[in-house]
CSV table of C-alpha atoms and ligand atoms in Angstrom, one decimal:
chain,number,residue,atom,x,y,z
A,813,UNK,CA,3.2,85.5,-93.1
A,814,UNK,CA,4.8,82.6,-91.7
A,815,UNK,CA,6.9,83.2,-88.6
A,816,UNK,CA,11.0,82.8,-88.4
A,817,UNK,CA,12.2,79.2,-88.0
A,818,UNK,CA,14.1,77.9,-85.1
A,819,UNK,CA,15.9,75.5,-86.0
A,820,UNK,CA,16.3,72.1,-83.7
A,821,UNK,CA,18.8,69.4,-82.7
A,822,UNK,CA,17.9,66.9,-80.7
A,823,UNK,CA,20.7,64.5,-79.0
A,824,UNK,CA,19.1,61.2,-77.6
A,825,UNK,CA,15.8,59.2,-79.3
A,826,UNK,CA,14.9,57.1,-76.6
A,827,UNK,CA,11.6,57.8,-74.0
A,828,UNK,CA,12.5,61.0,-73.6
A,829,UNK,CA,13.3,61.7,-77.2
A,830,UNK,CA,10.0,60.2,-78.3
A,831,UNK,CA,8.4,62.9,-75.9
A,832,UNK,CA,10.5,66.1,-76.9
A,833,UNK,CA,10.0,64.9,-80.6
A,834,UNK,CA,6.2,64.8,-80.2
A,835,UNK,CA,6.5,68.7,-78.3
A,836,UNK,CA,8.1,69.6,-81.3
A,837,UNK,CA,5.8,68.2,-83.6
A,838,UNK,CA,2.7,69.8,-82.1
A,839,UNK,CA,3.7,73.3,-80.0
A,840,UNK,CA,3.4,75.8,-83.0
A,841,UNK,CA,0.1,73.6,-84.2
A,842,UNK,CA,-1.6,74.5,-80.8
A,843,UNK,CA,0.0,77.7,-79.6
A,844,UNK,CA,0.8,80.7,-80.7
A,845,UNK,CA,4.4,81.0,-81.0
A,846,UNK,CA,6.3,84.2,-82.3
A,847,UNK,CA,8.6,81.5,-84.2
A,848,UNK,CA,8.4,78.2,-85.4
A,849,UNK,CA,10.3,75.3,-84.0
A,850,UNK,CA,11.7,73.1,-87.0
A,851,UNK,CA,12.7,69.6,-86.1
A,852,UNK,CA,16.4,69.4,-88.3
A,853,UNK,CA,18.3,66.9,-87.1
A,854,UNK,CA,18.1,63.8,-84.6
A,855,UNK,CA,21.5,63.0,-83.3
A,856,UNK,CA,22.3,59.1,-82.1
A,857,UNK,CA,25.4,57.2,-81.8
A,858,UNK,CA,24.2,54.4,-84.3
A,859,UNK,CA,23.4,55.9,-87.4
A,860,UNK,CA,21.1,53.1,-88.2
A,861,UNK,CA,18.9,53.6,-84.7
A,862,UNK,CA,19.0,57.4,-85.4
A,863,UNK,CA,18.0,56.9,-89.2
A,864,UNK,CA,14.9,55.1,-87.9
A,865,UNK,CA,14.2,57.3,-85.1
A,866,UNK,CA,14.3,60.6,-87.4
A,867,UNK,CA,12.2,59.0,-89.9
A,868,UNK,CA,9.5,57.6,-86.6
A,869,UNK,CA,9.8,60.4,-85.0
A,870,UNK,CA,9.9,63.6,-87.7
A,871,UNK,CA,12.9,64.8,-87.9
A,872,UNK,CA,14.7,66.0,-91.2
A,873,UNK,CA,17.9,64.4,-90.9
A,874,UNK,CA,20.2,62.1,-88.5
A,875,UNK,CA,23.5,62.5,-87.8
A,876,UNK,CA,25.8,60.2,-85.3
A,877,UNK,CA,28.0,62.8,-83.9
A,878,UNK,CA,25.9,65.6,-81.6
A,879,UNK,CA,29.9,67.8,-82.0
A,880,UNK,CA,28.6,68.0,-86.1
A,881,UNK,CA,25.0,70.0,-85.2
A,882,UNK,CA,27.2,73.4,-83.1
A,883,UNK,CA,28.7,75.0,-86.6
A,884,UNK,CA,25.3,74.4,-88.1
A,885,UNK,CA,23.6,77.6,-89.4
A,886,UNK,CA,20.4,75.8,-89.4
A,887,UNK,CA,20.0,74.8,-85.6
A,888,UNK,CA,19.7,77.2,-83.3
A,889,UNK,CA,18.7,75.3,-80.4
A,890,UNK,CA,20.6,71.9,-79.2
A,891,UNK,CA,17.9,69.8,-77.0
A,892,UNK,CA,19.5,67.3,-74.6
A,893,UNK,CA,17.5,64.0,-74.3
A,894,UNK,CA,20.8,61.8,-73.1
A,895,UNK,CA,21.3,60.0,-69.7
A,896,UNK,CA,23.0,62.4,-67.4
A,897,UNK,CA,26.7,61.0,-67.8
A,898,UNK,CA,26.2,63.5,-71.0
A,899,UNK,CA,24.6,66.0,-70.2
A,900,UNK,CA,27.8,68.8,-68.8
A,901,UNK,CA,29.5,68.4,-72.3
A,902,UNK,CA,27.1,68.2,-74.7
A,903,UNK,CA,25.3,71.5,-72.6
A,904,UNK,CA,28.3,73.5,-72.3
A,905,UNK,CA,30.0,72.9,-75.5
A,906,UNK,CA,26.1,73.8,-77.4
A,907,UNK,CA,26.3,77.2,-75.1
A,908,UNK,CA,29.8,77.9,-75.9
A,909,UNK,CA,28.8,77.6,-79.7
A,910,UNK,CA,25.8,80.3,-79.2
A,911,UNK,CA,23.3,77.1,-79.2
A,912,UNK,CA,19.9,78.0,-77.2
A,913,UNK,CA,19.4,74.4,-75.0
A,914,UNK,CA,17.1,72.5,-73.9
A,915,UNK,CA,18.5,69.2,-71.0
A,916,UNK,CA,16.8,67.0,-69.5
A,917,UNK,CA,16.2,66.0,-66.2
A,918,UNK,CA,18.0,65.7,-63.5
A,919,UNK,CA,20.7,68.4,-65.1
A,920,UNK,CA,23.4,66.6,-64.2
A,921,UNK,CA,25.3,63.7,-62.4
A,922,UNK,CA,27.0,65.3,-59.9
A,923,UNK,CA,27.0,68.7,-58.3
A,924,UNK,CA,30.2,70.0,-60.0
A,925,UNK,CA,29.1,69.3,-63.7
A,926,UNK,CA,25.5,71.5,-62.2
A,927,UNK,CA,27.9,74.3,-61.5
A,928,UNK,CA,29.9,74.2,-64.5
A,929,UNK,CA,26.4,74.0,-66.3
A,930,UNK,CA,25.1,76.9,-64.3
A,931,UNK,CA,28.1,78.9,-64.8
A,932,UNK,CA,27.9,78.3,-68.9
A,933,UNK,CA,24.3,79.4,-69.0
A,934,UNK,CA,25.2,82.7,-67.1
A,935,UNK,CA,28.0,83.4,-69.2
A,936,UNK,CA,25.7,82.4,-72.2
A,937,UNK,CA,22.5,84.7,-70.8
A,938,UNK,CA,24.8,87.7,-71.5
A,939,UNK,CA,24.9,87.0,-75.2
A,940,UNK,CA,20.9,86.4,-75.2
A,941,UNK,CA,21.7,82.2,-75.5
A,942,UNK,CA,19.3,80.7,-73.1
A,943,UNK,CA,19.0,77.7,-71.2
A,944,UNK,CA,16.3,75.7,-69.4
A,945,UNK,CA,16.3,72.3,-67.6
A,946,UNK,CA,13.0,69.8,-68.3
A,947,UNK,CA,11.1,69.7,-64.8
A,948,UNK,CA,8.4,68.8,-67.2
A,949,UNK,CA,5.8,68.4,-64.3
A,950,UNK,CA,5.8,71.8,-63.8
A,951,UNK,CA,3.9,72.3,-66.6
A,952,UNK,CA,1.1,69.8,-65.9
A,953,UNK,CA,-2.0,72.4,-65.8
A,954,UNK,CA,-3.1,70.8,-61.9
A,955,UNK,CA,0.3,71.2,-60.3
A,956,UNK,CA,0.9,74.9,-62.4
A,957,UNK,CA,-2.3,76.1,-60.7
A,958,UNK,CA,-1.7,74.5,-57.8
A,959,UNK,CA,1.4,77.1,-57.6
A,960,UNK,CA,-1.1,79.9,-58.2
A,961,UNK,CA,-2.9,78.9,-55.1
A,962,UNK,CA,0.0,79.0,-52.8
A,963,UNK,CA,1.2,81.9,-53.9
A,964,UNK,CA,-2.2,83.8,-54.0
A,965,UNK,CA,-2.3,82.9,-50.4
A,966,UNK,CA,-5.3,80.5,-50.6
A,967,UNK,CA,-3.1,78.1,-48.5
A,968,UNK,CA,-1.7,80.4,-45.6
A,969,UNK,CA,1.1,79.2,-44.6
A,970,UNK,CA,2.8,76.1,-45.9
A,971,UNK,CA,3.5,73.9,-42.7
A,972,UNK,CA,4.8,70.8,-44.4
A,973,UNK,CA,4.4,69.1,-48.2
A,974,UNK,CA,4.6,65.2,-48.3
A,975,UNK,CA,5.4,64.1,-51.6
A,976,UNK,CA,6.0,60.3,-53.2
A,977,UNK,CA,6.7,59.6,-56.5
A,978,UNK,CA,6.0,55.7,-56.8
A,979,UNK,CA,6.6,53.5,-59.5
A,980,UNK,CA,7.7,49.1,-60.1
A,981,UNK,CA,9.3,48.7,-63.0
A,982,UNK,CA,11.8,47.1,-62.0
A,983,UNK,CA,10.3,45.0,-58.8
A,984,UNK,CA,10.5,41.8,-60.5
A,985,UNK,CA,14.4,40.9,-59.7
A,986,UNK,CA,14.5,39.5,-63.6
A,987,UNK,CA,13.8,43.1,-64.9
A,988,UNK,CA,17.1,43.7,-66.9
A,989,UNK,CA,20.3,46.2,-66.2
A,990,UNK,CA,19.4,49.0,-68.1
A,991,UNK,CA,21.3,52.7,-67.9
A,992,UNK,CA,19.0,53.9,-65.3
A,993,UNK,CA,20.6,51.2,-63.0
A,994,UNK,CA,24.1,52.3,-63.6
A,995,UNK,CA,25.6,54.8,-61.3
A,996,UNK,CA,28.5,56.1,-64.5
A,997,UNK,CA,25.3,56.6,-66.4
A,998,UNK,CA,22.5,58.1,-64.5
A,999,UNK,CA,24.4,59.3,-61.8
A,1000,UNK,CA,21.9,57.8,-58.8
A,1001,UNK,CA,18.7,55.5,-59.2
A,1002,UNK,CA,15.5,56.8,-58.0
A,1003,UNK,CA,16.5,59.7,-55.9
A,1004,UNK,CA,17.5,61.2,-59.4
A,1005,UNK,CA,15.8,59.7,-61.6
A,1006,UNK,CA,12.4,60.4,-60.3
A,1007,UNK,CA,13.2,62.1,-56.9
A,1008,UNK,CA,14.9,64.9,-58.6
A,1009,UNK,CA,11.0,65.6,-60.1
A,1010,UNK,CA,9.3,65.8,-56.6
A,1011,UNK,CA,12.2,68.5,-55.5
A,1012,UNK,CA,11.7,70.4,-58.1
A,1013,UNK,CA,7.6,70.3,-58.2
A,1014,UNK,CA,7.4,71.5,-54.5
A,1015,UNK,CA,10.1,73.8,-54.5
A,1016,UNK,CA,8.1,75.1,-57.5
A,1017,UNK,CA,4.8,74.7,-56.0
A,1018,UNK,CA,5.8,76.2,-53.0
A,1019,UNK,CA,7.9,79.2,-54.5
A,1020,UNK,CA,10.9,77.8,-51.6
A,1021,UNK,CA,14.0,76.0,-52.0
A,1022,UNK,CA,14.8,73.4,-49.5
A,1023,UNK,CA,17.7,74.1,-47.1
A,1024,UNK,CA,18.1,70.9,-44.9
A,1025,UNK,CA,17.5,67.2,-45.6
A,1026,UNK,CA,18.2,63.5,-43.4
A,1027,UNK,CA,17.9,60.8,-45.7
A,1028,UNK,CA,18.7,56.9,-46.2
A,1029,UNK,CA,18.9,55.3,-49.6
A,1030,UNK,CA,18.2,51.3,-50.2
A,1031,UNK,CA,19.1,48.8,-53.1
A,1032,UNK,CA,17.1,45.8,-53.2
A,1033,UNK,CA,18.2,44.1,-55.5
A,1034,UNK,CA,21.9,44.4,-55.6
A,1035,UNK,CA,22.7,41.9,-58.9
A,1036,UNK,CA,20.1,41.8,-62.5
A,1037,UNK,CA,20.3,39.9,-65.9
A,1038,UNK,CA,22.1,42.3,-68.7
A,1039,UNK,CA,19.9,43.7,-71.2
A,1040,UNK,CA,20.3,42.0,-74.6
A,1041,UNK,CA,18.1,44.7,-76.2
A,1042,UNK,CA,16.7,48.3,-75.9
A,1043,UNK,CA,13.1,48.1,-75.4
A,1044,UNK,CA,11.3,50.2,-72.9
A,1045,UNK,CA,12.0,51.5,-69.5
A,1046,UNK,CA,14.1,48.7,-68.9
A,1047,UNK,CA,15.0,46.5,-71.9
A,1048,UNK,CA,14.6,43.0,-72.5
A,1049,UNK,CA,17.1,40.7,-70.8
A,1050,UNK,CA,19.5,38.5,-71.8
A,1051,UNK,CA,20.9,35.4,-71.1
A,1052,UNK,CA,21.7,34.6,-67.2
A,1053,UNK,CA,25.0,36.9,-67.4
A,1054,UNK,CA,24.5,39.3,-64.6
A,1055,UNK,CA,25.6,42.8,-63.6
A,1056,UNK,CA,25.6,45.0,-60.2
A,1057,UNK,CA,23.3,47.5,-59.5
A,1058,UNK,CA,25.1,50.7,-58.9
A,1059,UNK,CA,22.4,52.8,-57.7
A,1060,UNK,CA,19.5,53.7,-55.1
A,1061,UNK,CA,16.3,51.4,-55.6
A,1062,UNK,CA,14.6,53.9,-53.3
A,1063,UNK,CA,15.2,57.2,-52.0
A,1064,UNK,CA,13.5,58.4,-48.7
A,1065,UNK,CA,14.5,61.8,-47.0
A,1066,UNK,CA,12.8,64.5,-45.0
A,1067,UNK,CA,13.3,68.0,-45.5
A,1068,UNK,CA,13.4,71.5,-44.3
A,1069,UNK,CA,12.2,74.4,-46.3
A,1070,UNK,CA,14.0,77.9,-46.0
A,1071,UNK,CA,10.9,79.4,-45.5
A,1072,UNK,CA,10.4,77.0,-42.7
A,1073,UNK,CA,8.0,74.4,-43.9
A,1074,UNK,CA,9.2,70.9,-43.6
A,1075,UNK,CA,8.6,68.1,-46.2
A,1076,UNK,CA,8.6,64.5,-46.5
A,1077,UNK,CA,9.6,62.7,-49.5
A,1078,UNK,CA,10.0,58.7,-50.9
A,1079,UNK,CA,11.2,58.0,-54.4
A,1080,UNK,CA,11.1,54.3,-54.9
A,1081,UNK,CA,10.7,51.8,-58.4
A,1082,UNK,CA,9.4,49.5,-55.6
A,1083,UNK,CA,6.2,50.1,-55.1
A,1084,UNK,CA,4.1,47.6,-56.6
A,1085,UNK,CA,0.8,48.7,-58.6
A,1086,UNK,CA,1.8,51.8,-58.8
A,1087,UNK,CA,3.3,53.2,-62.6
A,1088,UNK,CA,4.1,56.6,-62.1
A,1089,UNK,CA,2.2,58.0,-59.1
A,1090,UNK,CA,3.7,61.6,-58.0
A,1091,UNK,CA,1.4,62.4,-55.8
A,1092,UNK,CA,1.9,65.8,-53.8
A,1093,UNK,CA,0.0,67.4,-51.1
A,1094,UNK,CA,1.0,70.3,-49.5
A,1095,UNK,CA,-0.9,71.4,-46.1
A,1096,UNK,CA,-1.1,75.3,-45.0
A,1097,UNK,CA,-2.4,77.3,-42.1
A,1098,UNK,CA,-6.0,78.0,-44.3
A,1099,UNK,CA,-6.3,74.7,-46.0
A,1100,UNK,CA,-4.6,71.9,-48.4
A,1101,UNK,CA,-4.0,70.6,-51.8
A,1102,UNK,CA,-3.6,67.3,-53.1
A,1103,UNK,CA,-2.6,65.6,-56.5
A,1104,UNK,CA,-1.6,62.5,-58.0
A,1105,UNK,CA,-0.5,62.1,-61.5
A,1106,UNK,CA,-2.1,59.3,-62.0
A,1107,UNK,CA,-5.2,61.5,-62.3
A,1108,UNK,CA,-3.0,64.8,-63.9
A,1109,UNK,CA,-6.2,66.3,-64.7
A,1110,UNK,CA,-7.2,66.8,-61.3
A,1111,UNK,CA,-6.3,69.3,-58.1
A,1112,UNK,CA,-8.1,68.4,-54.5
A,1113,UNK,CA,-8.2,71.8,-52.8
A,1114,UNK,CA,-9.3,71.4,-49.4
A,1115,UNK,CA,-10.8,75.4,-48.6
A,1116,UNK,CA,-10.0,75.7,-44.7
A,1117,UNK,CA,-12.1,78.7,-44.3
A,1118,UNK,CA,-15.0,77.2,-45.2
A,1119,UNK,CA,-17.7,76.3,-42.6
A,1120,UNK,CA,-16.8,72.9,-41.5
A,1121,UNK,CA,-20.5,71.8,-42.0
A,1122,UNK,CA,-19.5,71.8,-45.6
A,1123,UNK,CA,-16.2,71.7,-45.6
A,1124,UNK,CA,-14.0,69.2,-47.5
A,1125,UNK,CA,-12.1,68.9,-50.6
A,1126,UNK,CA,-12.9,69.6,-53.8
A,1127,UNK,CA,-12.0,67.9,-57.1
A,1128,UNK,CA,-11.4,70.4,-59.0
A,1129,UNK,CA,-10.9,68.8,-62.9
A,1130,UNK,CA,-8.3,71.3,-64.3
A,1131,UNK,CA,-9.6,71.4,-67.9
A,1132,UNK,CA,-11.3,75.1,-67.4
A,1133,UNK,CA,-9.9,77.5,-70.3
A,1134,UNK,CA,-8.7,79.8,-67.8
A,1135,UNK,CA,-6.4,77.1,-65.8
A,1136,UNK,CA,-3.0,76.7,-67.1
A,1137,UNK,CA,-2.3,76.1,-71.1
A,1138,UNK,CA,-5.4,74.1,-71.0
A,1139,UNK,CA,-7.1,76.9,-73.7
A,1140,UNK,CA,-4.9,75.6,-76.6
A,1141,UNK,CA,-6.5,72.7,-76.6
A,1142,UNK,CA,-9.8,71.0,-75.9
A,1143,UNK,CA,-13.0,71.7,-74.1
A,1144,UNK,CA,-13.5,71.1,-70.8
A,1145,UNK,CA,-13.6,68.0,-69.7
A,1146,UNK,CA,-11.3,66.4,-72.4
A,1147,UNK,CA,-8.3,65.7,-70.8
A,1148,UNK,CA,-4.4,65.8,-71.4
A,1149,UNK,CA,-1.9,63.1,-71.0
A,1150,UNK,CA,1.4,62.9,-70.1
A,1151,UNK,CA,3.3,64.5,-73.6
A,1152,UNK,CA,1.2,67.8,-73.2
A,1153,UNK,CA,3.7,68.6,-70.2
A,1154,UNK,CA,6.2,68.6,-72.7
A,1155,UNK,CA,4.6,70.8,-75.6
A,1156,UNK,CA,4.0,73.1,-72.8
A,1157,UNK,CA,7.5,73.1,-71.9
A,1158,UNK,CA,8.9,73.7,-75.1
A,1159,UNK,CA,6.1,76.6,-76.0
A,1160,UNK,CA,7.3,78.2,-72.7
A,1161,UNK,CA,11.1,77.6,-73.9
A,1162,UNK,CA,10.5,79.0,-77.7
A,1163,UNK,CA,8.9,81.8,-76.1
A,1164,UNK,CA,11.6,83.0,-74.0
A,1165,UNK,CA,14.1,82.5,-76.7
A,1166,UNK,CA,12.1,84.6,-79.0
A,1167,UNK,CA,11.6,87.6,-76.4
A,1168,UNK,CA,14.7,87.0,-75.2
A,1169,UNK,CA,14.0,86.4,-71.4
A,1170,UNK,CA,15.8,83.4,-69.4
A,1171,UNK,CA,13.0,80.4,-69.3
A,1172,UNK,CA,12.5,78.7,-66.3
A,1173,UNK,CA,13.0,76.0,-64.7
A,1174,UNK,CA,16.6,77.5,-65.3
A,1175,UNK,CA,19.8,75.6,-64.7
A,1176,UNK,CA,20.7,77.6,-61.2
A,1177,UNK,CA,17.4,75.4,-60.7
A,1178,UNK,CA,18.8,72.7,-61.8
A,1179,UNK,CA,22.1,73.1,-59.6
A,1180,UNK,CA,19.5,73.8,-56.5
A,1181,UNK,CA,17.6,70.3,-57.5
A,1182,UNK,CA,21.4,68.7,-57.5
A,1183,UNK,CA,22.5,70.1,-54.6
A,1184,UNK,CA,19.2,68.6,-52.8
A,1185,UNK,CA,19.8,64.6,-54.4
A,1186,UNK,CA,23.5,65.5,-53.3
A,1187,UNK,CA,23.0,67.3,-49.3
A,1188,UNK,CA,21.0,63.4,-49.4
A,1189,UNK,CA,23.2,60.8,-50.4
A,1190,UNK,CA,25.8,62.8,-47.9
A,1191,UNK,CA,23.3,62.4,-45.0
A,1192,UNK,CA,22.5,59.0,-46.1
A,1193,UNK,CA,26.1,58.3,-45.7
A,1194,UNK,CA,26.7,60.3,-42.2
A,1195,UNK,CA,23.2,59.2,-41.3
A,1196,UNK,CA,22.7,62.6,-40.2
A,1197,UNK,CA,20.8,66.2,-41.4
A,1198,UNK,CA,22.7,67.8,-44.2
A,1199,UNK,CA,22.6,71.4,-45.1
A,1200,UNK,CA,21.8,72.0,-49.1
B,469,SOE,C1,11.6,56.6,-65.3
B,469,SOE,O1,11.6,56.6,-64.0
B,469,SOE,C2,10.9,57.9,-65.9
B,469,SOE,O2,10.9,57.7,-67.3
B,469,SOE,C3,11.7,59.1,-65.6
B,469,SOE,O3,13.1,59.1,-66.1
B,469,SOE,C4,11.0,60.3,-66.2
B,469,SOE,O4,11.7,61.5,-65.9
B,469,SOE,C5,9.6,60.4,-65.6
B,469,SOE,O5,8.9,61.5,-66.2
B,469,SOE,C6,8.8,59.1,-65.9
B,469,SOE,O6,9.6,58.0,-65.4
């Protein structure tokens, strides 16, 4: 008997599209879901684009106003895959109209569209409408059982976590103006963009929130070449018309825990050679973990109660059926990639909608992660430590 459909609407085709649409695609193929997601309509501002996009990417139909999808009987869930300058609207209007949702990353541009976000999906939890924010690292099998380590205690306690995410996308100074770069778009540069990820992976890997941060922000290259076309992370450009940068090329901020562990973190698009290296590692009174994503497969787990004659860390290749989600789908050994973070996400997300629990990373979580990239760009300002 085949299981009840839940129906979709997805709002954005671009990277992150692509990856939600491919979740879609595969999560009731792989996993056992109570119902089945059903990819109904793509929404996009130029019909044309989204046309092409549905068709690409699987969906059933396209439609050029997202407002059309909330009186729709046939979607029951409305998944956010804009830049941030959209996100507040399109999440609470999709709540309001008994919509199940699904936004991306970082939740918002500014701490008072995270609260009126937050405050929807309470209001919305009470009629059994759920909401969830994409921290889709989370759900990377290393860094989920890295949380089981911490919070079985194999790490003591945490002293401090040093996180980078490190990319150079846009090093070269010819790399185009693209939305990313634009402060009325994506809210900040890197500290959101790719900062907001590291927050939320150690406050999740930890099980703490961050309470107190001293930062400084830096944008080196303050003037780029418009983009004459949508094509990758950052377009191709034009012709030598130029625009401002409006945002943070790099992000770099220590941090207190509430618990009382402290944490250093750098977000930069700067860093040359290096594509999309988040690498955590988080050091505890009985021993440390490390991870990089440019090897996602992998934990290092450094066991401090070992004898030190054999001590040292361990690779530990998280392909094992009994790691996280790693069961649904191949034998050990044969790794995932990047997109299974985001079938796991929306598995996790369908099965709290069906059972009617509040899926996590929720958007109070998001509101903490926004209140972090905000205590930050205040203490980058007052150059001094800023309470969350
Ligand atoms: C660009 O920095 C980016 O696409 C981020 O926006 C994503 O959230 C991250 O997963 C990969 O890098």
């Amino acid at each position: 008997m085949t299981a009840p459909m839940l129906g979709i609407a997805m709002v954005g085709h671009a990277f992150m599209g692509a990856a939600h649409s491919q979740a879609w695609r595969v999560a009731h193929r792989f996993f056992d879901l109570p119902v089945r997601p059903v990819m109904a309509v793509l929404c996009g501002r130029d019909p044309a684009r989204a046309q092409a996009a549905a068709e690409r990417l699987g969906w059933a139909e396209a439609v050029s106003d997202w407002k059309s999808v909330l009186d729709r009987d046939d979607v029951q869930v409305v998944d956010i895959c804009t830049p941030g300058d959209t996100h507040a609207e399109i999440a609470v209007a999709a709540l309001a109209a008994g919509k199940h949702v699904l936004c991306e990353k970082p939740l918002a541009n500014s701490v008072a569209e995270a609260e009126a976000m937050a405050e929807a999906a309470e209001r919305a939890a009470q009629r059994g409408v759920r909401a969830m924010v994409g921290f889709s690292y989370r759900r990377v099998p290393a860094l989920s059982l890295a949380r089981d380590l911490v919070a079985q205690g194999r790490l003591g306690r945490i002293h401090h976590v040093r996180a980078v995410y490190l990319q150079d996308w846009i090093v070269d100074p010819a790399a185009p103006l693209s939305w990313r770069l634009d402060k009325e778009k994506a809210g900040s540069g890197a500290l959101g963009d790719i900062g907001a990820h590291i927050v939320d992976a150690t406050q999740f890997i930890l099980g703490d929130t961050i309470s107190e941060v001293s930062g400084t922000l830096e944008t080196f290259v303050t003037e780029r070449p418009l983009a004459s076309s949508h094509s990758g992370l950052s377009g191709t450009a034009s012709s030598d018309e130029t625009g401002p940068v409006t945002v943070d090329d790099a992000a770099l901020f220590l941090a207190r825990f509430s618990g009382g562990a402290l944490g250093s973190f750098e977000a930069t698009r700067f860093a040359n050679g290096r594509k999309n290296a988040l690498r955590i590692e988080v050091n505890g009174s009985a021993g440390s973990l490390a991870f990089d994503f440019e090897d996602m497969n992998v934990l290092h787990y450094f066991d401090g109660t070992e004898d030190s004659a054999v001590a040292g860390f361990r690779r530990i290749v998280v392909t094992e059926p009994n790691h996280p989600y790693v069961a649904a789908w191949w034998p050990a050994g044969h790794v995932l990639g990047y997109e299974h973070a985001f079938t796991h996400q929306a598995v996790d997300f369908v099965r709290a909608v069906a059972e009617g629990t509040d899926p996590t990373p929720s958007f109070a979580d998001g509101l903490q992660v926004q209140r972090v990239l905000a205590a930050v760009e205040a203490s980058a300002l007052s150059r001094s430590w800023h309470q969350v």
